[in-house]
């Protein structure tokens, strides 16, 4: 919303606009958060499930032979977060040149954000709060007390689905039926990209295999990182 400059609340700077960044007739503006570091501590958080959680999830999925592991990616996630305190930004540079505001309006007015946006120091946290509220209140999932980025769906005191969040990615552990249930519930509120079966995440490649007895297992590798370390070592030796 375009408003008069506030008297008490600070106005943050923003980056320039990119015409057509959102759609053919729209613009995309990124906020440049200039808060001092101490004031941002506690809000500049990217909530992710810990490594132990994902290892447990993989183990449970392999033990439960009818379970699988899939990944979805929430689209434009940082635009979904709800803002709970007044937040103002200057008009991004370029708005006058592209005709989105009148000449001089950039000096006399500012923008009050109604939703979170990319560049906000707390954009990831605000999205997580909005997303987790939907999973708990709308889809009836239970949030783990050990890892707040892990959510479980229970039926008759049995866990039938586990969801782990990594900022805008969600790894799903469960039967195909329950994973589809989760996706249908999410699409009531968010748009997402279906990444399919877990193959790669956070730099780790996952390959689904079977042993000689037909039991499934997953081979996790970090080939690019290993090759990078070897190349760096070789280059170091060649210069000494």
Tab-separated table of C-alpha atoms in Angstrom, residues 4-240:
chain	number	residue	atom	x	y	z
A	4	UNK	CA	2.727	8.828	3.806
A	5	UNK	CA	6.093	8.350	5.488
A	6	UNK	CA	5.610	7.177	9.105
A	7	UNK	CA	6.867	9.391	11.899
A	8	UNK	CA	8.210	6.697	14.214
A	9	UNK	CA	8.827	3.515	12.234
A	10	UNK	CA	12.027	3.262	10.149
A	11	UNK	CA	11.812	3.045	6.365
A	12	UNK	CA	14.057	0.431	4.757
A	13	UNK	CA	15.757	0.757	1.400
A	14	UNK	CA	14.945	-1.596	-1.475
A	15	UNK	CA	16.658	-2.792	-4.608
A	16	UNK	CA	15.548	-1.795	-8.092
A	17	UNK	CA	12.621	-3.285	-9.969
A	18	UNK	CA	12.751	-5.802	-12.797
A	19	UNK	CA	9.894	-5.380	-15.321
A	20	UNK	CA	8.066	-8.618	-16.022
A	21	UNK	CA	9.690	-10.338	-13.043
A	22	UNK	CA	6.382	-11.593	-11.674
A	23	UNK	CA	4.290	-11.744	-14.838
A	24	UNK	CA	4.115	-9.991	-18.180
A	25	UNK	CA	2.572	-6.855	-16.656
A	26	UNK	CA	4.138	-6.900	-13.220
A	27	UNK	CA	7.330	-5.949	-11.464
A	28	UNK	CA	9.452	-7.615	-8.854
A	29	UNK	CA	11.086	-5.592	-6.105
A	30	UNK	CA	13.548	-6.959	-3.599
A	31	UNK	CA	13.889	-5.300	-0.244
A	32	UNK	CA	17.407	-4.553	0.901
A	33	UNK	CA	17.312	-4.938	4.676
A	34	UNK	CA	19.683	-2.472	6.295
A	35	UNK	CA	19.003	-3.358	9.920
A	36	UNK	CA	22.041	-3.573	12.150
A	37	UNK	CA	23.075	-7.159	12.854
A	38	UNK	CA	22.222	-7.232	16.607
A	39	UNK	CA	18.595	-6.234	15.967
A	40	UNK	CA	18.245	-8.959	13.326
A	41	UNK	CA	19.505	-11.797	15.521
A	42	UNK	CA	16.658	-14.160	16.299
A	43	UNK	CA	14.695	-13.167	13.192
A	44	UNK	CA	17.252	-13.861	10.434
A	45	UNK	CA	16.548	-17.557	10.697
A	46	UNK	CA	16.082	-20.176	7.981
A	47	UNK	CA	14.242	-23.010	9.760
A	48	UNK	CA	15.459	-26.426	8.577
A	49	UNK	CA	15.113	-29.949	9.922
A	50	UNK	CA	18.368	-31.238	11.382
A	51	UNK	CA	20.510	-33.994	9.895
A	52	UNK	CA	19.515	-36.504	12.544
A	53	UNK	CA	15.842	-36.053	11.693
A	54	UNK	CA	16.327	-36.794	8.006
A	55	UNK	CA	18.444	-39.874	8.758
A	56	UNK	CA	15.711	-41.167	11.063
A	57	UNK	CA	13.096	-40.423	8.398
A	58	UNK	CA	15.034	-42.377	5.763
A	59	UNK	CA	15.433	-45.286	8.162
A	60	UNK	CA	11.718	-45.348	8.982
A	61	UNK	CA	10.803	-45.206	5.285
A	62	UNK	CA	13.126	-48.106	4.432
A	63	UNK	CA	11.873	-50.167	7.373
A	64	UNK	CA	8.244	-49.546	6.392
A	65	UNK	CA	8.412	-51.256	3.013
A	66	UNK	CA	5.292	-49.573	1.602
A	67	UNK	CA	6.661	-46.095	2.357
A	68	UNK	CA	8.475	-43.855	-0.078
A	69	UNK	CA	10.163	-40.433	0.111
A	70	UNK	CA	9.165	-37.478	-2.062
A	71	UNK	CA	9.935	-33.753	-2.167
A	72	UNK	CA	7.842	-30.672	-2.907
A	73	UNK	CA	9.023	-27.080	-3.320
A	74	UNK	CA	6.714	-24.228	-2.273
A	75	UNK	CA	6.672	-21.576	-5.010
A	76	UNK	CA	7.483	-17.947	-4.100
A	77	UNK	CA	7.527	-19.038	-0.471
A	78	UNK	CA	8.867	-15.801	1.002
A	79	UNK	CA	5.874	-13.893	-0.408
A	80	UNK	CA	3.513	-16.039	1.665
A	81	UNK	CA	4.607	-14.930	5.130
A	82	UNK	CA	2.234	-12.811	7.207
A	83	UNK	CA	3.609	-9.550	8.611
A	84	UNK	CA	2.791	-8.903	12.271
A	85	UNK	CA	4.391	-5.472	12.721
A	86	UNK	CA	4.392	-2.290	10.581
A	87	UNK	CA	7.043	-2.540	7.859
A	88	UNK	CA	7.828	0.248	5.386
A	89	UNK	CA	10.164	0.495	2.390
A	90	UNK	CA	11.108	3.249	-0.034
A	91	UNK	CA	9.921	2.941	-3.618
A	92	UNK	CA	12.569	0.926	-5.507
A	93	UNK	CA	14.667	2.817	-8.021
A	94	UNK	CA	13.273	2.539	-11.525
A	95	UNK	CA	9.590	2.822	-10.601
A	96	UNK	CA	9.296	6.317	-12.128
A	97	UNK	CA	11.201	5.386	-15.288
A	98	UNK	CA	8.914	2.408	-15.952
A	99	UNK	CA	5.794	4.475	-15.287
A	100	UNK	CA	4.575	2.678	-12.178
A	101	UNK	CA	4.503	5.859	-10.059
A	102	UNK	CA	4.196	9.571	-10.830
A	103	UNK	CA	7.255	11.820	-10.942
A	104	UNK	CA	8.154	12.996	-7.455
A	105	UNK	CA	5.988	10.400	-5.704
A	106	UNK	CA	9.076	8.471	-4.634
A	107	UNK	CA	10.168	11.452	-2.503
A	108	UNK	CA	6.800	12.122	-0.850
A	109	UNK	CA	5.442	8.614	-0.233
A	110	UNK	CA	6.606	5.134	0.754
A	111	UNK	CA	5.271	1.575	0.662
A	112	UNK	CA	3.744	-0.242	3.627
A	113	UNK	CA	4.170	-3.995	3.199
A	114	UNK	CA	1.042	-6.093	3.705
A	115	UNK	CA	2.874	-9.392	3.207
A	116	UNK	CA	6.486	-10.495	3.567
A	117	UNK	CA	8.873	-10.254	0.616
A	118	UNK	CA	12.276	-11.444	-0.530
A	119	UNK	CA	15.025	-9.490	1.182
A	120	UNK	CA	13.238	-9.130	4.522
A	121	UNK	CA	15.577	-10.297	7.265
A	122	UNK	CA	12.778	-12.443	8.711
A	123	UNK	CA	11.264	-13.644	5.407
A	124	UNK	CA	12.169	-17.308	5.997
A	125	UNK	CA	10.882	-17.238	9.570
A	126	UNK	CA	7.588	-15.579	8.586
A	127	UNK	CA	7.013	-18.178	5.885
A	128	UNK	CA	7.754	-21.004	8.313
A	129	UNK	CA	5.242	-19.614	10.808
A	130	UNK	CA	2.565	-19.354	8.108
A	131	UNK	CA	3.339	-22.798	6.662
A	132	UNK	CA	3.506	-24.594	10.010
A	133	UNK	CA	0.216	-22.986	11.109
A	134	UNK	CA	-1.445	-24.437	7.995
A	135	UNK	CA	0.000	-27.919	8.587
A	136	UNK	CA	-1.109	-27.924	12.221
A	137	UNK	CA	-4.466	-26.119	12.115
A	138	UNK	CA	-5.749	-27.131	8.678
A	139	UNK	CA	-4.174	-30.530	8.074
A	140	UNK	CA	-4.185	-31.690	11.683
A	141	UNK	CA	-0.494	-32.534	11.889
A	142	UNK	CA	1.540	-32.631	15.095
A	143	UNK	CA	4.754	-30.661	15.404
A	144	UNK	CA	7.718	-32.499	16.896
A	145	UNK	CA	8.958	-31.240	20.259
A	146	UNK	CA	12.488	-32.409	19.444
A	147	UNK	CA	12.696	-30.754	16.011
A	148	UNK	CA	10.173	-27.977	15.202
A	149	UNK	CA	10.701	-28.526	11.466
A	150	UNK	CA	9.279	-32.064	11.668
A	151	UNK	CA	5.522	-32.646	11.423
A	152	UNK	CA	3.660	-35.927	11.802
A	153	UNK	CA	0.215	-37.126	10.787
A	154	UNK	CA	-1.331	-39.773	13.014
A	155	UNK	CA	-4.238	-42.128	12.491
A	156	UNK	CA	-5.405	-44.384	15.342
A	157	UNK	CA	-2.254	-43.591	17.339
A	158	UNK	CA	-0.035	-44.606	14.419
A	159	UNK	CA	2.251	-42.266	12.467
A	160	UNK	CA	1.243	-42.481	8.804
A	161	UNK	CA	3.162	-39.522	7.391
A	162	UNK	CA	6.212	-37.451	8.307
A	163	UNK	CA	6.945	-34.050	6.755
A	164	UNK	CA	10.276	-32.252	7.211
A	165	UNK	CA	10.709	-28.646	6.154
A	166	UNK	CA	13.882	-27.086	4.739
A	167	UNK	CA	12.907	-23.426	4.218
A	168	UNK	CA	10.720	-23.780	1.066
A	169	UNK	CA	11.365	-27.509	0.479
A	170	UNK	CA	9.404	-30.251	2.225
A	171	UNK	CA	10.542	-33.883	2.328
A	172	UNK	CA	7.660	-36.324	2.729
A	173	UNK	CA	7.954	-39.811	4.233
A	174	UNK	CA	4.941	-42.114	3.945
A	175	UNK	CA	2.819	-44.235	1.669
A	176	UNK	CA	1.924	-42.861	-1.731
A	177	UNK	CA	-1.676	-42.423	-0.543
A	178	UNK	CA	-0.757	-40.290	2.455
A	179	UNK	CA	1.779	-38.265	0.493
A	180	UNK	CA	-0.948	-37.405	-2.035
A	181	UNK	CA	-3.207	-36.457	0.895
A	182	UNK	CA	-0.537	-34.060	2.117
A	183	UNK	CA	-0.091	-32.468	-1.319
A	184	UNK	CA	-3.829	-31.904	-1.748
A	185	UNK	CA	-3.977	-30.234	1.642
A	186	UNK	CA	-1.016	-27.971	0.867
A	187	UNK	CA	-2.374	-26.876	-2.524
A	188	UNK	CA	-5.457	-25.473	-0.799
A	189	UNK	CA	-3.219	-22.658	0.456
A	190	UNK	CA	0.103	-22.736	-1.441
A	191	UNK	CA	1.361	-23.376	-4.947
A	192	UNK	CA	4.122	-25.947	-5.140
A	193	UNK	CA	6.378	-27.797	-7.559
A	194	UNK	CA	6.333	-31.586	-7.257
A	195	UNK	CA	9.961	-32.753	-7.299
A	196	UNK	CA	8.981	-36.439	-7.175
A	197	UNK	CA	11.019	-39.109	-5.451
A	198	UNK	CA	13.948	-37.958	-3.325
A	199	UNK	CA	17.043	-37.890	-5.535
A	200	UNK	CA	19.023	-34.867	-4.435
A	201	UNK	CA	18.844	-32.520	-1.471
A	202	UNK	CA	21.265	-30.034	0.096
A	203	UNK	CA	24.133	-31.226	-2.098
A	204	UNK	CA	23.595	-34.913	-1.326
A	205	UNK	CA	22.615	-37.301	-4.125
A	206	UNK	CA	20.341	-40.205	-3.149
A	207	UNK	CA	20.202	-43.355	-5.274
A	208	UNK	CA	17.559	-45.979	-4.579
A	209	UNK	CA	18.883	-49.553	-4.778
A	210	UNK	CA	18.156	-53.141	-3.708
A	211	UNK	CA	20.512	-55.658	-2.155
A	212	UNK	CA	20.892	-59.300	-3.211
A	213	UNK	CA	17.867	-60.275	-1.128
A	214	UNK	CA	15.695	-57.609	-2.680
A	215	UNK	CA	15.727	-55.348	0.366
A	216	UNK	CA	15.705	-51.638	-0.505
A	217	UNK	CA	18.448	-49.273	0.568
A	218	UNK	CA	19.522	-45.760	-0.320
A	219	UNK	CA	23.050	-44.819	-1.292
A	220	UNK	CA	23.905	-41.239	-0.355
A	221	UNK	CA	26.915	-39.575	-1.991
A	222	UNK	CA	28.447	-36.118	-2.370
A	223	UNK	CA	30.383	-36.742	-5.572
A	224	UNK	CA	30.840	-33.083	-6.560
A	225	UNK	CA	32.186	-32.120	-3.152
A	226	UNK	CA	34.567	-35.081	-3.121
A	227	UNK	CA	35.822	-34.237	-6.611
A	228	UNK	CA	36.265	-30.612	-5.558
A	229	UNK	CA	38.363	-31.599	-2.543
A	230	UNK	CA	40.530	-33.924	-4.671
A	231	UNK	CA	41.027	-31.256	-7.335
A	232	UNK	CA	41.935	-28.647	-4.719
A	233	UNK	CA	44.451	-31.072	-3.194
A	234	UNK	CA	45.969	-31.882	-6.611
A	235	UNK	CA	46.234	-28.191	-7.500
A	236	UNK	CA	47.888	-27.449	-4.169
A	237	UNK	CA	50.467	-30.205	-4.745
A	238	UNK	CA	51.185	-29.053	-8.278
A	239	UNK	CA	52.107	-25.548	-7.078
A	240	UNK	CA	54.427	-26.669	-4.276
